[in-house]
PDB file of C-alpha atoms in Angstrom:
ATOM      1  CA  UNK R   1     131.442 137.958-216.288  1.00 84.00           C
ATOM      2  CA  UNK R   2     129.728 135.253-214.067  1.00 94.00           C
ATOM      3  CA  UNK R   3     129.417 135.080-210.721  1.00 97.00           C
ATOM      4  CA  UNK R   4     133.086 135.791-208.692  1.00 97.00           C
ATOM      5  CA  UNK R   5     133.578 134.249-205.470  1.00 96.00           C
ATOM      6  CA  UNK R   6     133.504 137.091-202.915  1.00 96.00           C
ATOM      7  CA  UNK R   7     137.050 136.286-200.818  1.00 96.00           C
ATOM      8  CA  UNK R   8     139.240 137.990-203.811  1.00 95.00           C
ATOM      9  CA  UNK R   9     137.464 141.471-204.008  1.00 96.00           C
ATOM     10  CA  UNK R  10     137.119 141.368-200.244  1.00 97.00           C
ATOM     11  CA  UNK R  11     140.449 140.729-199.918  1.00 97.00           C
ATOM     12  CA  UNK R  12     141.826 143.735-202.470  1.00 96.00           C
ATOM     13  CA  UNK R  13     138.816 145.603-200.113  1.00 97.00           C
ATOM     14  CA  UNK R  14     140.759 144.408-196.887  1.00 96.00           C
ATOM     15  CA  UNK R  15     143.671 145.702-198.478  1.00 96.00           C
ATOM     16  CA  UNK R  16     142.506 149.355-200.011  1.00 96.00           C
ATOM     17  CA  UNK R  17     140.603 150.328-196.721  1.00 96.00           C
ATOM     18  CA  UNK R  18     137.307 150.330-198.228  1.00 97.00           C
ATOM     19  CA  UNK R  19     134.473 147.751-197.811  1.00 97.00           C
ATOM     20  CA  UNK R  20     131.869 146.249-200.052  1.00 98.00           C
ATOM     21  CA  UNK R  21     127.983 147.039-199.358  1.00 97.00           C
ATOM     22  CA  UNK R  22     126.613 143.326-199.672  1.00 97.00           C
ATOM     23  CA  UNK R  23     122.197 144.020-199.999  1.00 97.00           C
ATOM     24  CA  UNK R  24     119.983 141.865-198.811  1.00 97.00           C
ATOM     25  CA  UNK R  25     117.804 141.363-201.868  1.00 98.00           C
ATOM     26  CA  UNK R  26     113.911 139.652-201.305  1.00 97.00           C
ATOM     27  CA  UNK R  27     112.791 140.095-205.198  1.00 97.00           C
ATOM     28  CA  UNK R  28     113.561 140.540-208.576  1.00 97.00           C
ATOM     29  CA  UNK R  29     113.099 143.790-208.539  1.00 98.00           C
ATOM     30  CA  UNK R  30     115.736 144.908-206.286  1.00 98.00           C
ATOM     31  CA  UNK R  31     118.609 142.351-207.768  1.00 98.00           C
ATOM     32  CA  UNK R  32     118.833 144.521-210.593  1.00 98.00           C
ATOM     33  CA  UNK R  33     118.114 147.894-208.610  1.00 98.00           C
ATOM     34  CA  UNK R  34     121.223 147.002-206.578  1.00 98.00           C
ATOM     35  CA  UNK R  35     123.593 145.900-209.854  1.00 98.00           C
ATOM     36  CA  UNK R  36     122.007 149.388-211.147  1.00 98.00           C
ATOM     37  CA  UNK R  37     124.061 150.812-209.242  1.00 98.00           C
ATOM     38  CA  UNK R  38     126.633 149.089-209.014  1.00 98.00           C
ATOM     39  CA  UNK R  39     127.232 148.926-212.749  1.00 97.00           C
ATOM     40  CA  UNK R  40     126.613 153.383-211.699  1.00 97.00           C
ATOM     41  CA  UNK R  41     128.587 152.902-209.561  1.00 97.00           C
ATOM     42  CA  UNK R  42     131.126 150.966-210.552  1.00 97.00           C
ATOM     43  CA  UNK R  43     131.551 149.300-207.926  1.00 98.00           C
ATOM     44  CA  UNK R  44     131.837 146.191-206.484  1.00 98.00           C
ATOM     45  CA  UNK R  45     129.266 143.778-205.250  1.00 98.00           C
ATOM     46  CA  UNK R  46     127.788 141.332-202.742  1.00 98.00           C
ATOM     47  CA  UNK R  47     124.357 140.117-203.820  1.00 98.00           C
ATOM     48  CA  UNK R  48     122.517 138.289-200.418  1.00 97.00           C
ATOM     49  CA  UNK R  49     120.241 136.609-199.451  1.00 98.00           C
ATOM     50  CA  UNK R  50     118.476 135.909-195.778  1.00 96.00           C
ATOM     51  CA  UNK R  51     117.409 131.454-195.926  1.00 97.00           C
ATOM     52  CA  UNK R  52     114.332 132.774-195.924  1.00 96.00           C
ATOM     53  CA  UNK R  53     114.096 134.705-199.086  1.00 97.00           C
ATOM     54  CA  UNK R  54     116.067 130.858-200.433  1.00 98.00           C
ATOM     55  CA  UNK R  55     113.365 128.867-199.277  1.00 96.00           C
ATOM     56  CA  UNK R  56     109.986 131.553-200.373  1.00 97.00           C
ATOM     57  CA  UNK R  57     111.657 132.257-204.203  1.00 97.00           C
ATOM     58  CA  UNK R  58     114.477 129.118-204.612  1.00 97.00           C
ATOM     59  CA  UNK R  59     118.234 128.758-204.642  1.00 98.00           C
ATOM     60  CA  UNK R  60     117.677 127.804-207.953  1.00 98.00           C
ATOM     61  CA  UNK R  61     115.146 130.338-209.309  1.00 98.00           C
ATOM     62  CA  UNK R  62     117.451 133.354-207.118  1.00 98.00           C
ATOM     63  CA  UNK R  63     121.329 131.987-208.985  1.00 98.00           C
ATOM     64  CA  UNK R  64     119.582 132.064-211.854  1.00 98.00           C
ATOM     65  CA  UNK R  65     118.793 135.807-212.350  1.00 98.00           C
ATOM     66  CA  UNK R  66     121.560 136.447-210.181  1.00 98.00           C
ATOM     67  CA  UNK R  67     124.354 134.601-213.089  1.00 98.00           C
ATOM     68  CA  UNK R  68     122.109 136.622-215.739  1.00 98.00           C
ATOM     69  CA  UNK R  69     122.709 139.623-214.239  1.00 98.00           C
ATOM     70  CA  UNK R  70     125.959 139.602-213.484  1.00 97.00           C
ATOM     71  CA  UNK R  71     126.943 138.431-217.732  1.00 97.00           C
ATOM     72  CA  UNK R  72     125.138 141.387-218.343  1.00 96.00           C
ATOM     73  CA  UNK R  73     126.632 143.627-215.912  1.00 95.00           C
ATOM     74  CA  UNK R  74     130.516 145.521-216.030  1.00 91.00           C
ATOM     75  CA  UNK R  75     131.808 144.885-212.389  1.00 97.00           C
ATOM     76  CA  UNK R  76     132.962 141.750-209.984  1.00 97.00           C
ATOM     77  CA  UNK R  77     129.498 140.657-208.428  1.00 98.00           C
ATOM     78  CA  UNK R  78     128.753 138.080-205.496  1.00 98.00           C
ATOM     79  CA  UNK R  79     126.516 136.033-204.499  1.00 98.00           C
ATOM     80  CA  UNK R  80     126.085 135.361-201.324  1.00 98.00           C
ATOM     81  CA  UNK R  81     124.155 133.162-198.640  1.00 98.00           C
ATOM     82  CA  UNK R  82     123.674 135.144-195.180  1.00 96.00           C
ATOM     83  CA  UNK R  83     123.132 133.701-191.635  1.00 94.00           C
ATOM     84  CA  UNK R  84     122.856 129.815-193.028  1.00 97.00           C
ATOM     85  CA  UNK R  85     122.409 126.558-190.331  1.00 95.00           C
ATOM     86  CA  UNK R  86     121.178 123.953-191.806  1.00 96.00           C
ATOM     87  CA  UNK R  87     124.356 122.467-193.317  1.00 96.00           C
ATOM     88  CA  UNK R  88     122.285 121.082-195.895  1.00 97.00           C
ATOM     89  CA  UNK R  89     121.014 124.293-197.549  1.00 98.00           C
ATOM     90  CA  UNK R  90     124.211 125.091-197.395  1.00 98.00           C
ATOM     91  CA  UNK R  91     125.233 122.146-199.903  1.00 98.00           C
ATOM     92  CA  UNK R  92     122.174 123.582-202.036  1.00 98.00           C
ATOM     93  CA  UNK R  93     122.822 126.915-202.538  1.00 98.00           C
ATOM     94  CA  UNK R  94     126.771 125.650-204.126  1.00 98.00           C
ATOM     95  CA  UNK R  95     125.529 123.314-205.846  1.00 98.00           C
ATOM     96  CA  UNK R  96     123.374 126.084-207.609  1.00 98.00           C
ATOM     97  CA  UNK R  97     125.096 128.394-207.596  1.00 98.00           C
ATOM     98  CA  UNK R  98     126.227 130.221-204.822  1.00 98.00           C
ATOM     99  CA  UNK R  99     129.222 132.021-204.530  1.00 98.00           C
ATOM    100  CA  UNK R 100     129.696 132.470-200.812  1.00 98.00           C
ATOM    101  CA  UNK R 101     128.275 131.161-197.809  1.00 98.00           C
ATOM    102  CA  UNK R 102     127.824 132.119-193.730  1.00 98.00           C
ATOM    103  CA  UNK R 103     127.511 129.888-191.936  1.00 97.00           C
ATOM    104  CA  UNK R 104     126.385 130.965-188.864  1.00 95.00           C
ATOM    105  CA  UNK R 105     126.418 128.618-185.482  1.00 95.00           C
ATOM    106  CA  UNK R 106     127.115 131.805-183.033  1.00 92.00           C
ATOM    107  CA  UNK R 107     124.603 130.196-180.916  1.00 90.00           C
ATOM    108  CA  UNK R 108     126.664 126.932-179.970  1.00 94.00           C
ATOM    109  CA  UNK R 109     129.369 126.551-177.517  1.00 94.00           C
ATOM    110  CA  UNK R 110     132.499 127.668-179.768  1.00 95.00           C
ATOM    111  CA  UNK R 111     134.367 124.410-180.033  1.00 96.00           C
ATOM    112  CA  UNK R 112     130.729 123.354-181.695  1.00 97.00           C
ATOM    113  CA  UNK R 113     130.872 126.346-183.741  1.00 97.00           C
ATOM    114  CA  UNK R 114     134.507 126.222-185.271  1.00 97.00           C
ATOM    115  CA  UNK R 115     134.107 122.321-185.854  1.00 98.00           C
ATOM    116  CA  UNK R 116     131.122 122.597-188.488  1.00 97.00           C
ATOM    117  CA  UNK R 117     132.476 125.718-190.121  1.00 98.00           C
ATOM    118  CA  UNK R 118     135.251 123.733-190.527  1.00 98.00           C
ATOM    119  CA  UNK R 119     133.927 120.717-192.257  1.00 98.00           C
ATOM    120  CA  UNK R 120     131.780 123.946-194.077  1.00 98.00           C
ATOM    121  CA  UNK R 121     135.176 125.797-195.186  1.00 98.00           C
ATOM    122  CA  UNK R 122     136.403 122.059-196.557  1.00 97.00           C
ATOM    123  CA  UNK R 123     133.421 121.343-198.458  1.00 97.00           C
ATOM    124  CA  UNK R 124     133.221 124.610-200.465  1.00 97.00           C
ATOM    125  CA  UNK R 125     136.883 125.060-201.096  1.00 95.00           C
ATOM    126  CA  UNK R 126     136.116 122.432-202.872  1.00 96.00           C
ATOM    127  CA  UNK R 127     133.953 124.945-205.425  1.00 97.00           C
ATOM    128  CA  UNK R 128     135.925 128.118-204.968  1.00 97.00           C
ATOM    129  CA  UNK R 129     133.347 129.233-202.822  1.00 98.00           C
ATOM    130  CA  UNK R 130     134.482 131.789-200.032  1.00 98.00           C
ATOM    131  CA  UNK R 131     132.985 131.016-196.098  1.00 98.00           C
ATOM    132  CA  UNK R 132     131.975 133.780-193.615  1.00 98.00           C
ATOM    133  CA  UNK R 133     130.931 132.551-190.109  1.00 97.00           C
ATOM    134  CA  UNK R 134     130.621 134.413-186.782  1.00 95.00           C
ATOM    135  CA  UNK R 135     131.798 134.852-183.524  1.00 94.00           C
ATOM    136  CA  UNK R 136     130.376 136.516-180.116  1.00 88.00           C
ATOM    137  CA  UNK R 137     126.112 137.122-181.158  1.00 67.00           C
ATOM    138  CA  UNK R 138     125.112 140.524-183.557  1.00 59.00           C
ATOM    139  CA  UNK R 139     121.612 140.916-181.993  1.00 47.00           C
ATOM    140  CA  UNK R 140     118.058 141.946-183.297  1.00 47.00           C
ATOM    141  CA  UNK R 141     115.711 140.146-185.890  1.00 44.00           C
ATOM    142  CA  UNK R 142     116.176 139.508-189.790  1.00 49.00           C
ATOM    143  CA  UNK R 143     114.142 136.615-190.944  1.00 54.00           C
ATOM    144  CA  UNK R 144     113.301 133.774-187.654  1.00 55.00           C
ATOM    145  CA  UNK R 145     116.470 135.279-186.150  1.00 47.00           C
ATOM    146  CA  UNK R 146     115.935 136.854-183.363  1.00 43.00           C
ATOM    147  CA  UNK R 147     118.502 137.631-180.918  1.00 42.00           C
ATOM    148  CA  UNK R 148     117.885 139.747-177.628  1.00 43.00           C
ATOM    149  CA  UNK R 149     119.803 142.725-176.492  1.00 50.00           C
ATOM    150  CA  UNK R 150     120.021 140.990-173.473  1.00 44.00           C
ATOM    151  CA  UNK R 151     121.435 137.949-175.620  1.00 39.00           C
ATOM    152  CA  UNK R 152     124.385 139.848-177.575  1.00 54.00           C
ATOM    153  CA  UNK R 153     127.533 139.420-176.716  1.00 80.00           C
ATOM    154  CA  UNK R 154     130.175 140.976-178.386  1.00 90.00           C
ATOM    155  CA  UNK R 155     133.439 138.797-179.786  1.00 93.00           C
ATOM    156  CA  UNK R 156     137.004 137.922-178.132  1.00 93.00           C
ATOM    157  CA  UNK R 157     139.831 139.110-180.636  1.00 95.00           C
ATOM    158  CA  UNK R 158     141.362 136.421-178.093  1.00 96.00           C
ATOM    159  CA  UNK R 159     138.897 133.882-179.567  1.00 96.00           C
ATOM    160  CA  UNK R 160     138.911 134.797-183.483  1.00 96.00           C
ATOM    161  CA  UNK R 161     142.067 134.723-183.547  1.00 97.00           C
ATOM    162  CA  UNK R 162     141.593 131.000-182.771  1.00 97.00           C
ATOM    163  CA  UNK R 163     138.778 130.808-184.788  1.00 97.00           C
ATOM    164  CA  UNK R 164     140.623 131.458-187.560  1.00 97.00           C
ATOM    165  CA  UNK R 165     143.699 128.763-187.293  1.00 97.00           C
ATOM    166  CA  UNK R 166     141.260 125.769-186.253  1.00 98.00           C
ATOM    167  CA  UNK R 167     138.967 126.354-189.093  1.00 98.00           C
ATOM    168  CA  UNK R 168     140.885 128.378-192.209  1.00 98.00           C
ATOM    169  CA  UNK R 169     137.170 130.780-192.630  1.00 98.00           C
ATOM    170  CA  UNK R 170     137.810 133.070-195.580  1.00 97.00           C
ATOM    171  CA  UNK R 171     136.192 135.719-193.204  1.00 97.00           C
ATOM    172  CA  UNK R 172     134.876 137.378-190.685  1.00 97.00           C
ATOM    173  CA  UNK R 173     131.559 138.213-188.651  1.00 95.00           C
ATOM    174  CA  UNK R 174     132.473 139.483-185.548  1.00 95.00           C
ATOM    175  CA  UNK R 175     129.429 140.728-183.131  1.00 92.00           C
ATOM    176  CA  UNK R 176     130.758 144.489-182.429  1.00 91.00           C
ATOM    177  CA  UNK R 177     128.041 146.385-181.738  1.00 85.00           C
ATOM    178  CA  UNK R 178     125.919 146.184-183.988  1.00 78.00           C
ATOM    179  CA  UNK R 179     122.080 144.913-184.534  1.00 73.00           C
ATOM    180  CA  UNK R 180     120.009 143.435-186.978  1.00 55.00           C
ATOM    181  CA  UNK R 181     116.854 145.663-188.291  1.00 54.00           C
ATOM    182  CA  UNK R 182     116.747 149.568-187.261  1.00 56.00           C
ATOM    183  CA  UNK R 183     118.363 151.472-184.251  1.00 48.00           C
ATOM    184  CA  UNK R 184     116.283 152.403-181.284  1.00 52.00           C
ATOM    185  CA  UNK R 185     119.510 154.422-180.516  1.00 55.00           C
ATOM    186  CA  UNK R 186     122.403 155.090-181.432  1.00 64.00           C
ATOM    187  CA  UNK R 187     124.511 152.681-182.628  1.00 73.00           C
ATOM    188  CA  UNK R 188     127.092 151.695-180.064  1.00 78.00           C
ATOM    189  CA  UNK R 189     130.272 150.615-181.358  1.00 90.00           C
ATOM    190  CA  UNK R 190     133.081 149.765-179.335  1.00 92.00           C
ATOM    191  CA  UNK R 191     135.991 150.634-182.042  1.00 95.00           C
ATOM    192  CA  UNK R 192     138.556 149.119-180.178  1.00 95.00           C
ATOM    193  CA  UNK R 193     137.285 146.025-180.145  1.00 95.00           C
ATOM    194  CA  UNK R 194     137.331 145.980-184.222  1.00 96.00           C
ATOM    195  CA  UNK R 195     140.942 147.489-184.132  1.00 96.00           C
ATOM    196  CA  UNK R 196     141.958 144.678-181.936  1.00 96.00           C
ATOM    197  CA  UNK R 197     140.170 141.998-183.353  1.00 97.00           C
ATOM    198  CA  UNK R 198     141.651 143.758-187.201  1.00 97.00           C
ATOM    199  CA  UNK R 199     145.317 143.290-185.779  1.00 97.00           C
ATOM    200  CA  UNK R 200     145.174 139.584-184.625  1.00 97.00           C
ATOM    201  CA  UNK R 201     143.279 138.392-187.704  1.00 97.00           C
ATOM    202  CA  UNK R 202     143.528 138.895-191.888  1.00 95.00           C
ATOM    203  CA  UNK R 203     140.751 137.857-193.019  1.00 97.00           C
ATOM    204  CA  UNK R 204     138.844 140.439-193.887  1.00 97.00           C
ATOM    205  CA  UNK R 205     136.273 141.241-191.394  1.00 97.00           C
ATOM    206  CA  UNK R 206     131.771 141.624-191.619  1.00 96.00           C
ATOM    207  CA  UNK R 207     130.156 144.223-189.941  1.00 95.00           C
ATOM    208  CA  UNK R 208     126.548 142.908-189.935  1.00 90.00           C
ATOM    209  CA  UNK R 209     123.275 145.798-189.432  1.00 83.00           C
ATOM    210  CA  UNK R 210     124.688 148.007-191.856  1.00 68.00           C
ATOM    211  CA  UNK R 211     121.047 149.475-191.937  1.00 75.00           C
ATOM    212  CA  UNK R 212     121.109 153.234-190.256  1.00 80.00           C
ATOM    213  CA  UNK R 213     124.746 152.959-188.778  1.00 89.00           C
ATOM    214  CA  UNK R 214     126.255 156.534-188.983  1.00 89.00           C
ATOM    215  CA  UNK R 215     127.995 157.682-190.924  1.00 92.00           C
ATOM    216  CA  UNK R 216     130.675 158.327-189.951  1.00 93.00           C
ATOM    217  CA  UNK R 217     130.858 155.197-187.289  1.00 93.00           C
ATOM    218  CA  UNK R 218     131.021 153.161-190.903  1.00 93.00           C
ATOM    219  CA  UNK R 219     133.780 155.058-192.104  1.00 94.00           C
ATOM    220  CA  UNK R 220     135.409 153.915-189.044  1.00 95.00           C
ATOM    221  CA  UNK R 221     135.191 150.256-188.686  1.00 95.00           C
ATOM    222  CA  UNK R 222     136.222 150.385-192.069  1.00 95.00           C
ATOM    223  CA  UNK R 223     139.831 152.389-191.326  1.00 95.00           C
ATOM    224  CA  UNK R 224     139.361 150.074-188.703  1.00 95.00           C
ATOM    225  CA  UNK R 225     139.401 147.011-191.308  1.00 94.00           C
ATOM    226  CA  UNK R 226     135.629 146.591-191.858  1.00 96.00           C
ATOM    227  CA  UNK R 227     135.957 145.018-195.679  1.00 97.00           C
ATOM    228  CA  UNK R 228     132.175 143.790-196.087  1.00 97.00           C
ATOM    229  CA  UNK R 229     128.834 145.670-194.541  1.00 96.00           C
ATOM    230  CA  UNK R 230     125.248 143.699-194.296  1.00 95.00           C
ATOM    231  CA  UNK R 231     122.987 146.036-195.580  1.00 95.00           C
ATOM    232  CA  UNK R 232     119.119 145.432-195.339  1.00 94.00           C
ATOM    233  CA  UNK R 233     116.229 147.193-193.825  1.00 92.00           C
ATOM    234  CA  UNK R 234     116.415 149.735-195.151  1.00 94.00           C
ATOM    235  CA  UNK R 235     116.128 147.966-198.807  1.00 97.00           C
ATOM    236  CA  UNK R 236     112.957 146.824-197.859  1.00 96.00           C
ATOM    237  CA  UNK R 237     111.698 149.845-196.604  1.00 96.00           C
ATOM    238  CA  UNK R 238     112.555 151.738-198.707  1.00 97.00           C
ATOM    239  CA  UNK R 239     111.078 149.110-201.669  1.00 98.00           C
ATOM    240  CA  UNK R 240     107.653 148.734-199.328  1.00 98.00           C
ATOM    241  CA  UNK R 241     107.599 152.721-199.181  1.00 98.00           C
ATOM    242  CA  UNK R 242     107.853 153.069-202.694  1.00 98.00           C
ATOM    243  CA  UNK R 243     105.238 150.254-203.454  1.00 98.00           C
ATOM    244  CA  UNK R 244     102.817 152.667-200.396  1.00 98.00           C
ATOM    245  CA  UNK R 245     103.584 155.982-201.775  1.00 98.00           C
ATOM    246  CA  UNK R 246     101.807 154.433-205.492  1.00 97.00           C
ATOM    247  CA  UNK R 247      98.637 153.169-204.322  1.00 97.00           C
ATOM    248  CA  UNK R 248      97.580 156.330-201.363  1.00 97.00           C
ATOM    249  CA  UNK R 249      98.211 158.133-204.366  1.00 96.00           C
ATOM    250  CA  UNK R 250      96.332 156.285-207.018  1.00 97.00           C
ATOM    251  CA  UNK R 251      94.474 153.314-205.130  1.00 96.00           C
ATOM    252  CA  UNK R 252      92.768 151.801-207.721  1.00 97.00           C
ATOM    253  CA  UNK R 253      96.405 151.059-209.410  1.00 97.00           C
ATOM    254  CA  UNK R 254      96.624 147.486-210.758  1.00 97.00           C
ATOM    255  CA  UNK R 255      99.655 147.433-213.068  1.00 97.00           C
ATOM    256  CA  UNK R 256     103.060 145.839-211.459  1.00 97.00           C
ATOM    257  CA  UNK R 257     104.461 147.414-213.863  1.00 96.00           C
ATOM    258  CA  UNK R 258     104.372 150.796-212.392  1.00 96.00           C
ATOM    259  CA  UNK R 259     105.063 150.306-209.007  1.00 97.00           C
ATOM    260  CA  UNK R 260     107.728 147.910-209.119  1.00 98.00           C
ATOM    261  CA  UNK R 261     109.572 150.396-210.961  1.00 97.00           C
ATOM    262  CA  UNK R 262     109.072 153.600-208.190  1.00 98.00           C
ATOM    263  CA  UNK R 263     110.384 150.555-205.197  1.00 98.00           C
ATOM    264  CA  UNK R 264     113.387 149.667-207.267  1.00 98.00           C
ATOM    265  CA  UNK R 265     114.287 153.431-208.086  1.00 98.00           C
ATOM    266  CA  UNK R 266     113.766 153.386-204.270  1.00 98.00           C
ATOM    267  CA  UNK R 267     116.308 150.874-203.531  1.00 98.00           C
ATOM    268  CA  UNK R 268     118.997 151.644-205.790  1.00 98.00           C
ATOM    269  CA  UNK R 269     119.506 155.230-204.211  1.00 98.00           C
ATOM    270  CA  UNK R 270     119.559 153.694-200.987  1.00 97.00           C
ATOM    271  CA  UNK R 271     122.454 151.281-202.549  1.00 98.00           C
ATOM    272  CA  UNK R 272     124.258 154.051-204.126  1.00 98.00           C
ATOM    273  CA  UNK R 273     123.693 156.018-201.047  1.00 96.00           C
ATOM    274  CA  UNK R 274     125.661 152.864-198.820  1.00 96.00           C
ATOM    275  CA  UNK R 275     128.016 153.081-202.392  1.00 97.00           C
ATOM    276  CA  UNK R 276     129.300 156.136-201.374  1.00 96.00           C
ATOM    277  CA  UNK R 277     129.462 155.526-197.622  1.00 95.00           C
ATOM    278  CA  UNK R 278     131.511 152.252-197.623  1.00 96.00           C
ATOM    279  CA  UNK R 279     134.193 153.589-200.340  1.00 97.00           C
ATOM    280  CA  UNK R 280     133.647 151.967-202.609  1.00 97.00           C
ATOM    281  CA  UNK R 281     132.835 153.328-205.558  1.00 97.00           C
ATOM    282  CA  UNK R 282     135.175 153.298-208.800  1.00 97.00           C
ATOM    283  CA  UNK R 283     137.012 150.395-207.028  1.00 97.00           C
ATOM    284  CA  UNK R 284     135.381 147.729-209.794  1.00 94.00           C
ATOM    285  CA  UNK R 285     137.563 147.552-213.402  1.00 69.00           C
ATOM    286  CA  UNK R 286     134.815 147.350-216.411  1.00 55.00           C
ATOM    287  CA  UNK R 287     135.131 145.514-218.516  1.00 46.00           C
TER     288      UNK R 287
END
């Protein structure tokens, strides 16, 4: 199976009341781990890379590995570029084979955000590529994206509706109280805001900052209209802790296959737990 656009899988998720897990991967082993989890769970999957990972590995390398994974898997897989501010890099990723991209112009005034998003949508539509955009500002840290808690701003439901009309964007990530990274306390999600945004717009909504949100809050957000949940930090922690554990046990270990095997398993377990939380298990059609 070739890589697919995430548009249809997310529309189906919203219509049927579940959420697709979108996992940020930084190495081939992390990518393999979440693909194995999705295949085992019979779940649709969105692989994601941050701008930092794209610059580190190269979009062509990432897309090539993702294509091989999709060809061997029995579930639909999309490849998404997360939180990109640069139209030039978006073009390069689309040319490399990405099937979904995020233009994040949320740091700009509404009109400028809408215009940048509209341009990317016009380009991506020619290639059948999904486009995600953000309104408001999600707090926390992701790569070199840093939004202080004081600067985080929640999305306005009326602006969300207008934004969709102006841009034709496929999916929308409204800031509703979540944050990138690990939460210092209980997440303060504005569920009433999610409900109002979902009432006003028909496109699938995206829950950013999915690491560490309690299960009951995730399920409530999904029920209200969230169709995609991004998970990054918990995967990195699981991956790193597993490798550290190998060296704690045997400081002389020098075979990457040994510690990468443990790291892959740790990431797979986190991904499976998130897929169950999202309700997307057994939502893919096995070939």
